[in-house]
PDB file of C-alpha atoms in Angstrom:
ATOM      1  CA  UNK A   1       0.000   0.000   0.000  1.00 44.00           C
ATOM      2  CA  UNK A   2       2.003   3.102  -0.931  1.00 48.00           C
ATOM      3  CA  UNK A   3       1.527   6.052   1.674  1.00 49.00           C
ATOM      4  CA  UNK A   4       0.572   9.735   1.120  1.00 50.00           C
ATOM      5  CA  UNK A   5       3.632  11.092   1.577  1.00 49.00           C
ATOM      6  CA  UNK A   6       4.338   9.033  -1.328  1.00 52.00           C
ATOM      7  CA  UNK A   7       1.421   9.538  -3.020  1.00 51.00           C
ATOM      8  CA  UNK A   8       2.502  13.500  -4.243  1.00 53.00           C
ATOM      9  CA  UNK A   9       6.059  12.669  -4.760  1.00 52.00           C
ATOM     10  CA  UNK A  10       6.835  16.491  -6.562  1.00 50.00           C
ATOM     11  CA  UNK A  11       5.155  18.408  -3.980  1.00 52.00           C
ATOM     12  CA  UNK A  12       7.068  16.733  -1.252  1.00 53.00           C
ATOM     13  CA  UNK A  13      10.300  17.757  -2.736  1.00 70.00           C
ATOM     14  CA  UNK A  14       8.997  21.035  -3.850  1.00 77.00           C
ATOM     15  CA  UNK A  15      12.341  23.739  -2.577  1.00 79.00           C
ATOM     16  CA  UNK A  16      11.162  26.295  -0.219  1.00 83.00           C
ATOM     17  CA  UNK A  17      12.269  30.023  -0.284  1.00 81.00           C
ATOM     18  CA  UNK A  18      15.317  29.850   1.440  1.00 86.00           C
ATOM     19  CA  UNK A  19      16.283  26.652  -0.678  1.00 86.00           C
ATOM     20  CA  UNK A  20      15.813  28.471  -4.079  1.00 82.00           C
ATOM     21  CA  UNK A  21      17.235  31.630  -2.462  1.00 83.00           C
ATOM     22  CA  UNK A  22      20.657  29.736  -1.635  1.00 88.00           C
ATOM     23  CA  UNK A  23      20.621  28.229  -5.188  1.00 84.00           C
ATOM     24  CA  UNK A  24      19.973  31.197  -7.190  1.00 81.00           C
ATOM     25  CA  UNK A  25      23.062  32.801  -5.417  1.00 85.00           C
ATOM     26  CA  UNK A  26      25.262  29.972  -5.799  1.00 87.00           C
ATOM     27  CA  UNK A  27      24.170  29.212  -9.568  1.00 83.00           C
ATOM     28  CA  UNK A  28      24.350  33.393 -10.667  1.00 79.00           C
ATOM     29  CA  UNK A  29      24.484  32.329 -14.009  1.00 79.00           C
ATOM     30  CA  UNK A  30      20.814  30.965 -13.620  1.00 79.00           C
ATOM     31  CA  UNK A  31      19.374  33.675 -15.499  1.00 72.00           C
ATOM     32  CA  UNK A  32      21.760  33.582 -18.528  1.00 73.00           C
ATOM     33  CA  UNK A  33      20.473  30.294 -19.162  1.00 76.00           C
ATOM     34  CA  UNK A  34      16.898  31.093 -18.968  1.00 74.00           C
ATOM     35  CA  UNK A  35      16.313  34.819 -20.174  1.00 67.00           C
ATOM     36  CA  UNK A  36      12.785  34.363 -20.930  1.00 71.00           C
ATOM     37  CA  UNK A  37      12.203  34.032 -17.539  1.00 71.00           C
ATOM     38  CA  UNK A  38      13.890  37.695 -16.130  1.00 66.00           C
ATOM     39  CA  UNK A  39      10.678  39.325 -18.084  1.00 64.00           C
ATOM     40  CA  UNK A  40       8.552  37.540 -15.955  1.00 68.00           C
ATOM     41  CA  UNK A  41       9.434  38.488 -12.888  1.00 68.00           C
ATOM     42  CA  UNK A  42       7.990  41.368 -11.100  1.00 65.00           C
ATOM     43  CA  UNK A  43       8.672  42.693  -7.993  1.00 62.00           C
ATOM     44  CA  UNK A  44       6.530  45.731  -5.997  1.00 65.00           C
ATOM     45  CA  UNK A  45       8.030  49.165  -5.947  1.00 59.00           C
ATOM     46  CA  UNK A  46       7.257  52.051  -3.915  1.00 60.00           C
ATOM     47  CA  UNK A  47       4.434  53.271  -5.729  1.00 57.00           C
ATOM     48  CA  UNK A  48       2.461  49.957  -4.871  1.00 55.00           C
ATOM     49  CA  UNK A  49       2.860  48.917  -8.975  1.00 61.00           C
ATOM     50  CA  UNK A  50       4.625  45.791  -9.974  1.00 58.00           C
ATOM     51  CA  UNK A  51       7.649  46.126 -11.860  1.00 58.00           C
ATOM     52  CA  UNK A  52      10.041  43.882 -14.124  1.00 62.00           C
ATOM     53  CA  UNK A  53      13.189  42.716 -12.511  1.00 63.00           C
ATOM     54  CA  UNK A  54      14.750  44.809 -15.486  1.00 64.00           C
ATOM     55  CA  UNK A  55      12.969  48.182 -14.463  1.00 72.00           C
ATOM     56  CA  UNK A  56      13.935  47.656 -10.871  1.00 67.00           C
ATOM     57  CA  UNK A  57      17.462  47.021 -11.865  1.00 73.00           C
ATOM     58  CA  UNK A  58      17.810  50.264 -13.953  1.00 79.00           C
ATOM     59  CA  UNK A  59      15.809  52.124 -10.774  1.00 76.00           C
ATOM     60  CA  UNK A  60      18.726  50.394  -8.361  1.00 75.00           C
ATOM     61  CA  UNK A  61      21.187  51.629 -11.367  1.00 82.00           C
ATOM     62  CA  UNK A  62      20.011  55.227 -11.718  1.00 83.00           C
ATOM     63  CA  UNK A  63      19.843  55.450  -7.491  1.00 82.00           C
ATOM     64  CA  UNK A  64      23.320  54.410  -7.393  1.00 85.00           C
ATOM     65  CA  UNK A  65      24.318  56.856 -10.112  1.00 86.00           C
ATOM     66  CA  UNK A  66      22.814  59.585  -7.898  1.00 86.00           C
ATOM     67  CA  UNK A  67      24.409  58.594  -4.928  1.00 86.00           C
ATOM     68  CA  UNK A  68      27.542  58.401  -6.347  1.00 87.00           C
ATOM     69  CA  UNK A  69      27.535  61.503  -7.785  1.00 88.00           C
ATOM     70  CA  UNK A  70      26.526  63.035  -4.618  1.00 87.00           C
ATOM     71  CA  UNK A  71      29.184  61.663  -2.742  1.00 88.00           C
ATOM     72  CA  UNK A  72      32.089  62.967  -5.642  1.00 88.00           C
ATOM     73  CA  UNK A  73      30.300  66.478  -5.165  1.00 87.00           C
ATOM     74  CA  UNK A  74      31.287  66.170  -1.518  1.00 86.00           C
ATOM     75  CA  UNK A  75      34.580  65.047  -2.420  1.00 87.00           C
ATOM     76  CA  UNK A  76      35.430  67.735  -4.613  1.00 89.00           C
ATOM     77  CA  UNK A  77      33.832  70.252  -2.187  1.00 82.00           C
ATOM     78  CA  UNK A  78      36.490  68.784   0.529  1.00 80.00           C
ATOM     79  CA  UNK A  79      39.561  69.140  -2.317  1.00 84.00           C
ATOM     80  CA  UNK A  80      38.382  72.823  -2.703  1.00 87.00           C
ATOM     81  CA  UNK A  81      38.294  73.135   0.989  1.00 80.00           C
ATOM     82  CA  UNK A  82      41.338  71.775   1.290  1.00 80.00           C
ATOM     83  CA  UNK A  83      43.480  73.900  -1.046  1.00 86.00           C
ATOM     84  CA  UNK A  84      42.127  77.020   0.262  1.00 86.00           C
ATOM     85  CA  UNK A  85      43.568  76.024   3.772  1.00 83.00           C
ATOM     86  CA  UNK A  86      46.813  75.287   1.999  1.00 86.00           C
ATOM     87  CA  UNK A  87      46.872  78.209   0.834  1.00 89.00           C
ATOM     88  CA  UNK A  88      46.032  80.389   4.015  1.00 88.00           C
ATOM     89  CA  UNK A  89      48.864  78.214   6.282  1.00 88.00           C
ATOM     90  CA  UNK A  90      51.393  79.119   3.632  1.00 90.00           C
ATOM     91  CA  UNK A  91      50.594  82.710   3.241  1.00 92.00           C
ATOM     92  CA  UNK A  92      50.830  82.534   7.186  1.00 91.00           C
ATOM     93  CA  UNK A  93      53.821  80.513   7.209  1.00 91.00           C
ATOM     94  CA  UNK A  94      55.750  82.913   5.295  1.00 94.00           C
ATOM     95  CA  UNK A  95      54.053  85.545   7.358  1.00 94.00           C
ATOM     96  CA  UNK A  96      55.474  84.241  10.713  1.00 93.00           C
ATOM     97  CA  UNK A  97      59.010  83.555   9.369  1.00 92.00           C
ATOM     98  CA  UNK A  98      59.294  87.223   8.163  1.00 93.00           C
ATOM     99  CA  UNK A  99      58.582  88.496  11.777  1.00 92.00           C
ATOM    100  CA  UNK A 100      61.389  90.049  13.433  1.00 91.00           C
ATOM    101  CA  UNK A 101      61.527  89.566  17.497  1.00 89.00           C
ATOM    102  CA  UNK A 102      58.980  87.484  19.319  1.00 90.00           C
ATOM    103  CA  UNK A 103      56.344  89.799  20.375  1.00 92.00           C
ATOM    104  CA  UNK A 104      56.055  90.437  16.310  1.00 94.00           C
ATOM    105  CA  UNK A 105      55.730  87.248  16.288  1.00 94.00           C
ATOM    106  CA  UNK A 106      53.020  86.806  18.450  1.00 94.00           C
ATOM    107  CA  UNK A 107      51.315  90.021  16.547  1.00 95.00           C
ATOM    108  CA  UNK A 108      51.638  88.493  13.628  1.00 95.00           C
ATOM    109  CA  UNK A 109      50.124  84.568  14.848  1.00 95.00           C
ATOM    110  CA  UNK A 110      47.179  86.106  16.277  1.00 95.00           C
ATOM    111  CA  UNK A 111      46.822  88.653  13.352  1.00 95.00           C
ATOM    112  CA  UNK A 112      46.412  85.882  10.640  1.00 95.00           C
ATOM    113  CA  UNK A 113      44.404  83.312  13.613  1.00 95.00           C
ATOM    114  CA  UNK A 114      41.758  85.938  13.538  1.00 94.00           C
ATOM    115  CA  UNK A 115      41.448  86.952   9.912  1.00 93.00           C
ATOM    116  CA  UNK A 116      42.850  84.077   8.088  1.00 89.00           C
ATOM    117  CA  UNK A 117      40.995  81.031  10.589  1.00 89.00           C
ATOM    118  CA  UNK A 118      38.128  82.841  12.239  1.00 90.00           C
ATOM    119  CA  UNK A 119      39.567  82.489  16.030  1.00 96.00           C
ATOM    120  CA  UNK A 120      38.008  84.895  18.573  1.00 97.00           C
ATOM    121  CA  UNK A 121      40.674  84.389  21.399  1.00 97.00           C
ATOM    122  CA  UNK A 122      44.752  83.472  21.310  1.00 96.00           C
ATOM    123  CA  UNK A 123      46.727  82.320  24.176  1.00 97.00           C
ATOM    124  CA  UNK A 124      50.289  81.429  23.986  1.00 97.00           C
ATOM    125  CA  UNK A 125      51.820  79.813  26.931  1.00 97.00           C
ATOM    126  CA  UNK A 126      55.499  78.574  27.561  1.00 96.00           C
ATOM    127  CA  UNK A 127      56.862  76.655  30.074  1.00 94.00           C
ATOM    128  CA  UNK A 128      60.580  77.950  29.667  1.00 93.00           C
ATOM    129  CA  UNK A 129      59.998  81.968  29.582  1.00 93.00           C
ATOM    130  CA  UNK A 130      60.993  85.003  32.040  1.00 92.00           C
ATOM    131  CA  UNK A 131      59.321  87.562  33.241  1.00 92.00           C
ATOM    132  CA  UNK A 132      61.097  90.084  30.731  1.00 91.00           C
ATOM    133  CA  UNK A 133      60.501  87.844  28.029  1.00 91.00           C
ATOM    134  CA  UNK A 134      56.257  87.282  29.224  1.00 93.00           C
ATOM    135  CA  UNK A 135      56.381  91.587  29.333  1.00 91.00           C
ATOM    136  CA  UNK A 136      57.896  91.929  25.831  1.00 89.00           C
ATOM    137  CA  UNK A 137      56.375  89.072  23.927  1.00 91.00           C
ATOM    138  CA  UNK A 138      52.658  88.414  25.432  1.00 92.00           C
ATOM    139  CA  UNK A 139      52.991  85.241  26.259  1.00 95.00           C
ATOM    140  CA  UNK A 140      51.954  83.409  29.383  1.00 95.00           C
ATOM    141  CA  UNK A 141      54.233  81.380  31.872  1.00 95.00           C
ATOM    142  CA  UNK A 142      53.154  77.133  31.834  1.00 95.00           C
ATOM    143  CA  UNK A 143      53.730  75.936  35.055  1.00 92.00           C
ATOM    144  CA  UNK A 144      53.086  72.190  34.302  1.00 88.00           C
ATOM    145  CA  UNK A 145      52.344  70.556  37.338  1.00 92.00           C
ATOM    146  CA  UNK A 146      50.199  67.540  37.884  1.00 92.00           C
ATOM    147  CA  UNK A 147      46.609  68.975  38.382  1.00 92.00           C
ATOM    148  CA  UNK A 148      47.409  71.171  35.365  1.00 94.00           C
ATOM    149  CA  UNK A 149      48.435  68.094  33.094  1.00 94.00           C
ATOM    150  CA  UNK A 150      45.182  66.177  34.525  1.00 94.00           C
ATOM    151  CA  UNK A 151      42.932  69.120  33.145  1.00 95.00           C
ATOM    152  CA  UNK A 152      44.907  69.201  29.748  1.00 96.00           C
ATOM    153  CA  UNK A 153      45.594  64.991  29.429  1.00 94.00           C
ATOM    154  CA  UNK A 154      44.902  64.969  25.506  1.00 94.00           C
ATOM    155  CA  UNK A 155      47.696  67.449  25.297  1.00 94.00           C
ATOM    156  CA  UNK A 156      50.093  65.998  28.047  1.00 95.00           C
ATOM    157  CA  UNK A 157      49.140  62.825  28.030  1.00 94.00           C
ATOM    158  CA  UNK A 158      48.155  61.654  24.577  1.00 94.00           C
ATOM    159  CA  UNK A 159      50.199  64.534  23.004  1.00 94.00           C
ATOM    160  CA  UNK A 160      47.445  65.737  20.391  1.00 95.00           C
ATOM    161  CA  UNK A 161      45.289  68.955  20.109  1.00 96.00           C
ATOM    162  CA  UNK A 162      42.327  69.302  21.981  1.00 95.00           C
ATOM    163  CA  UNK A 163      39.298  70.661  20.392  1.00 96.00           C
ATOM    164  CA  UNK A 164      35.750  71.207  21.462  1.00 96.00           C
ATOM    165  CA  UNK A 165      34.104  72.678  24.177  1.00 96.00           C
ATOM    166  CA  UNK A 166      36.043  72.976  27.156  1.00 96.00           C
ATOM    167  CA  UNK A 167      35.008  72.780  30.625  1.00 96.00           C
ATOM    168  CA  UNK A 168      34.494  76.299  32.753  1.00 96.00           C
ATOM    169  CA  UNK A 169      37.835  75.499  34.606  1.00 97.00           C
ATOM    170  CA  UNK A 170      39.855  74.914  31.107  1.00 97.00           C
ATOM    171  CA  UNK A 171      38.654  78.094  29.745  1.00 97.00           C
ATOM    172  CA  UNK A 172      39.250  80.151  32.840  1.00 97.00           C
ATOM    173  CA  UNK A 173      42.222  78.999  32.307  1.00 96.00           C
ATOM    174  CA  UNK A 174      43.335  79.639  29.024  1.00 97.00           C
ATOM    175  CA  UNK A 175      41.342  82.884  27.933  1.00 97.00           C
ATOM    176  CA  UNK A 176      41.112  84.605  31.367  1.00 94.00           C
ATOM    177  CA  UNK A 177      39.340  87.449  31.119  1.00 94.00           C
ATOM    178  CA  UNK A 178      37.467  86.494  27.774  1.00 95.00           C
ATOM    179  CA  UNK A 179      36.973  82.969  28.946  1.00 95.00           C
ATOM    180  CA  UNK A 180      32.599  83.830  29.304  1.00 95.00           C
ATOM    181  CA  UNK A 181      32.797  84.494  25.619  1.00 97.00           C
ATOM    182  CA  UNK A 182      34.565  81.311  24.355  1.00 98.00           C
ATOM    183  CA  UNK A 183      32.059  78.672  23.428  1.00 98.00           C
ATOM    184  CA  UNK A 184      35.133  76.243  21.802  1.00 97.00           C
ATOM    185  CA  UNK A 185      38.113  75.827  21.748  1.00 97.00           C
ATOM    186  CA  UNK A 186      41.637  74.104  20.442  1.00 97.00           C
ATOM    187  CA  UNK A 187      44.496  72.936  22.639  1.00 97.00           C
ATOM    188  CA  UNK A 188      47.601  72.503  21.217  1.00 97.00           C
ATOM    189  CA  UNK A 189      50.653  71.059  22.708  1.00 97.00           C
ATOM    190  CA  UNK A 190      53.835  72.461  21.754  1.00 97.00           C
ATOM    191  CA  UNK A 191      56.590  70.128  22.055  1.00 95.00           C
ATOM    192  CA  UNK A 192      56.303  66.328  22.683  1.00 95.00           C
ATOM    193  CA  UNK A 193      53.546  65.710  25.444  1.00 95.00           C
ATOM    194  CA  UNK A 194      53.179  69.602  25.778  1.00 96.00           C
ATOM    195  CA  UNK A 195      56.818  69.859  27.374  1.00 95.00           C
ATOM    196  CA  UNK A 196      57.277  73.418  25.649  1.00 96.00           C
ATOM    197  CA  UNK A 197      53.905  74.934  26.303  1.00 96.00           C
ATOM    198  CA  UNK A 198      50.407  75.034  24.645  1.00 97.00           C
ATOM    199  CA  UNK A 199      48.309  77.081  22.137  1.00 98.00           C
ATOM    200  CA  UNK A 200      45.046  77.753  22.943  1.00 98.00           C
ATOM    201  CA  UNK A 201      42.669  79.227  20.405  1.00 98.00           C
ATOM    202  CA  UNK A 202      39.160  79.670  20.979  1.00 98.00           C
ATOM    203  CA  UNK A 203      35.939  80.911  19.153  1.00 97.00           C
ATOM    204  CA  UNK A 204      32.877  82.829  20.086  1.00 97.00           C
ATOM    205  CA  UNK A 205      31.165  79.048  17.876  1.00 96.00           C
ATOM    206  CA  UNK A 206      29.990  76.387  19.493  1.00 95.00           C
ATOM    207  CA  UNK A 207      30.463  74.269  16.543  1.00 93.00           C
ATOM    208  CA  UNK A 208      34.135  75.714  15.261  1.00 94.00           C
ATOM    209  CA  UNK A 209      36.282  73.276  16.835  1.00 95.00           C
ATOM    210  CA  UNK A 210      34.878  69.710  17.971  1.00 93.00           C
ATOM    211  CA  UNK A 211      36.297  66.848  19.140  1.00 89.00           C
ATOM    212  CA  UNK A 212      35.433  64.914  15.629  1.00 89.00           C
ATOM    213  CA  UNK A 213      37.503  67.442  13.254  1.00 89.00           C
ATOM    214  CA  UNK A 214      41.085  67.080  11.680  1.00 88.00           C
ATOM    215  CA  UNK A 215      43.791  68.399  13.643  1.00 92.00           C
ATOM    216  CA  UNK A 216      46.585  67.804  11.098  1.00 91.00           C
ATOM    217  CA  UNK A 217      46.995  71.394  10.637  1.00 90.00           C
ATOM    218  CA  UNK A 218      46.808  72.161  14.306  1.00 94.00           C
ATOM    219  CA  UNK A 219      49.723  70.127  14.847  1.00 94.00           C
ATOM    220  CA  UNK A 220      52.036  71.652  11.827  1.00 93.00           C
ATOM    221  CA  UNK A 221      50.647  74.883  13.167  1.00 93.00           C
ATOM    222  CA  UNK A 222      52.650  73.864  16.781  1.00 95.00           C
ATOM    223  CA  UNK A 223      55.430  72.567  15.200  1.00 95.00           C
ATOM    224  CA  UNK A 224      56.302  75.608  13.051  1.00 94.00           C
ATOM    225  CA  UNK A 225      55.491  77.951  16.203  1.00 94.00           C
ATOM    226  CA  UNK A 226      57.691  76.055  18.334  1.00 95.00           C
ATOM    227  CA  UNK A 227      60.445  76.019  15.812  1.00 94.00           C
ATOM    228  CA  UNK A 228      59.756  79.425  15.046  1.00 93.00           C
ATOM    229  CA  UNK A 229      59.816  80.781  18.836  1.00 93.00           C
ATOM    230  CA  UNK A 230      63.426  78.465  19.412  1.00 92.00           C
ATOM    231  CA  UNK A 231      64.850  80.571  16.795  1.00 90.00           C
ATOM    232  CA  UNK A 232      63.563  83.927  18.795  1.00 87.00           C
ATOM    233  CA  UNK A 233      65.399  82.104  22.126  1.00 86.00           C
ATOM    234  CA  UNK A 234      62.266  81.389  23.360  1.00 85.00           C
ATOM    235  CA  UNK A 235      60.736  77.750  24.311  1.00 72.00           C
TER     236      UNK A 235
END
């Protein structure tokens, strides 16, 4: 007596989704061999219509296109970005190296931070400077002891600019009495782990330094400064 399970032999061994779904992407070549069938397929688009797996393919196509297209937009916004800040740290490259003395220097650094790089606030401190030097050149004495190095770790510590908004204590610190209009800020160390000093620049912007931006210029920016300030016996 043959059983019904037997009975309906095809529809016992009938693939389910997942079966035909792991054979169609092993065998992609499925569809070469039967081309009449791609016509036949449809498949629901947004509208609520049924479309051929041909029109959805040129929709995925042309959505693609677009979003590549988009994202080379962006890319050549960010090369157009990125010259005109080359060309702003070499004008003020060659700007600092013509200075004669530090407090022209100095002049001259927070000159071009302003009106070159839109910074509000400039504080220059050095760990290594007297109190002749502090009266003729601006900047600040560093005294870098422990609780000072806890409040500044990224630049002690980690020895990499700091950028974002800074606590109330941080900005006391640095911008003294501008600190209640500084809304962020960038820490830079000068020197490995901050040894020379840092340079603090700060904006009136919340959102003109965070903690998510580039800081490859900020740290050519220290390096030339220290270099620059060594040469003026200072640092």
């Amino acid at each position: 007596m043959t059983s019904q399970a037997n009975a309906n032999p095809v529809a016992a061994q009938e693939p389910d989704v997942e079966q035909v779904a792991r054979y169609l992407a092993s065998h992609p070549e499925f569809f070469e061999n039967h081309a009449d069938l791609v016509a036949e397929l449809r498949l629901s688009h947004q509208s609520g219509n049924t479309v051929s797996l041909i029109e959805r393919q040129v929709q995925v196509l042309r959505e693609q296109n677009e979003g590549l297209k988009t994202r080379l937009l962006e890319l050549v916004d960010v090369a157009r970005d990125n010259d005109r800040l080359s060309d702003r740290v070499h004008r003020m490259t060659l700007d600092l190296l013509a200075t004669d003395g530090s407090a022209a220097l100095t002049d001259t650094l927070e000159d071009r931070l302003r009106n070159e790089f839109d910074a509000d606030s400039i504080s220059l401190f050095l760990t290594n400077i007297d109190e002749n030097q502090q009266r003729e050149s601006g900047i600040l004495k560093l005294d870098a002891n422990d609780e000072l190095k806890a409040l500044f770790e990224p630049a002690f510590s980690e020895n990499k600019p700091q950028c974002g908004r800074l606590s109330a204590e941080q900005t006391a610190f640095l911008f003294r009495e501008q600190a209640q209009a500084i809304e962020s800020a960038a820490v830079v160390p000068l020197g490995d782990h901050a040894q020379a000093g840092l340079l603090a620049i700060g904006s009136r912007e919340a959102k003109r330094f965070n903690n998510s931006m580039g800081t490859l210029f900020l740290c050519h920016l220290g390096e030339l400064l220290l270099a620059l300030l060594r040469q003026k016996g200072l640092g």
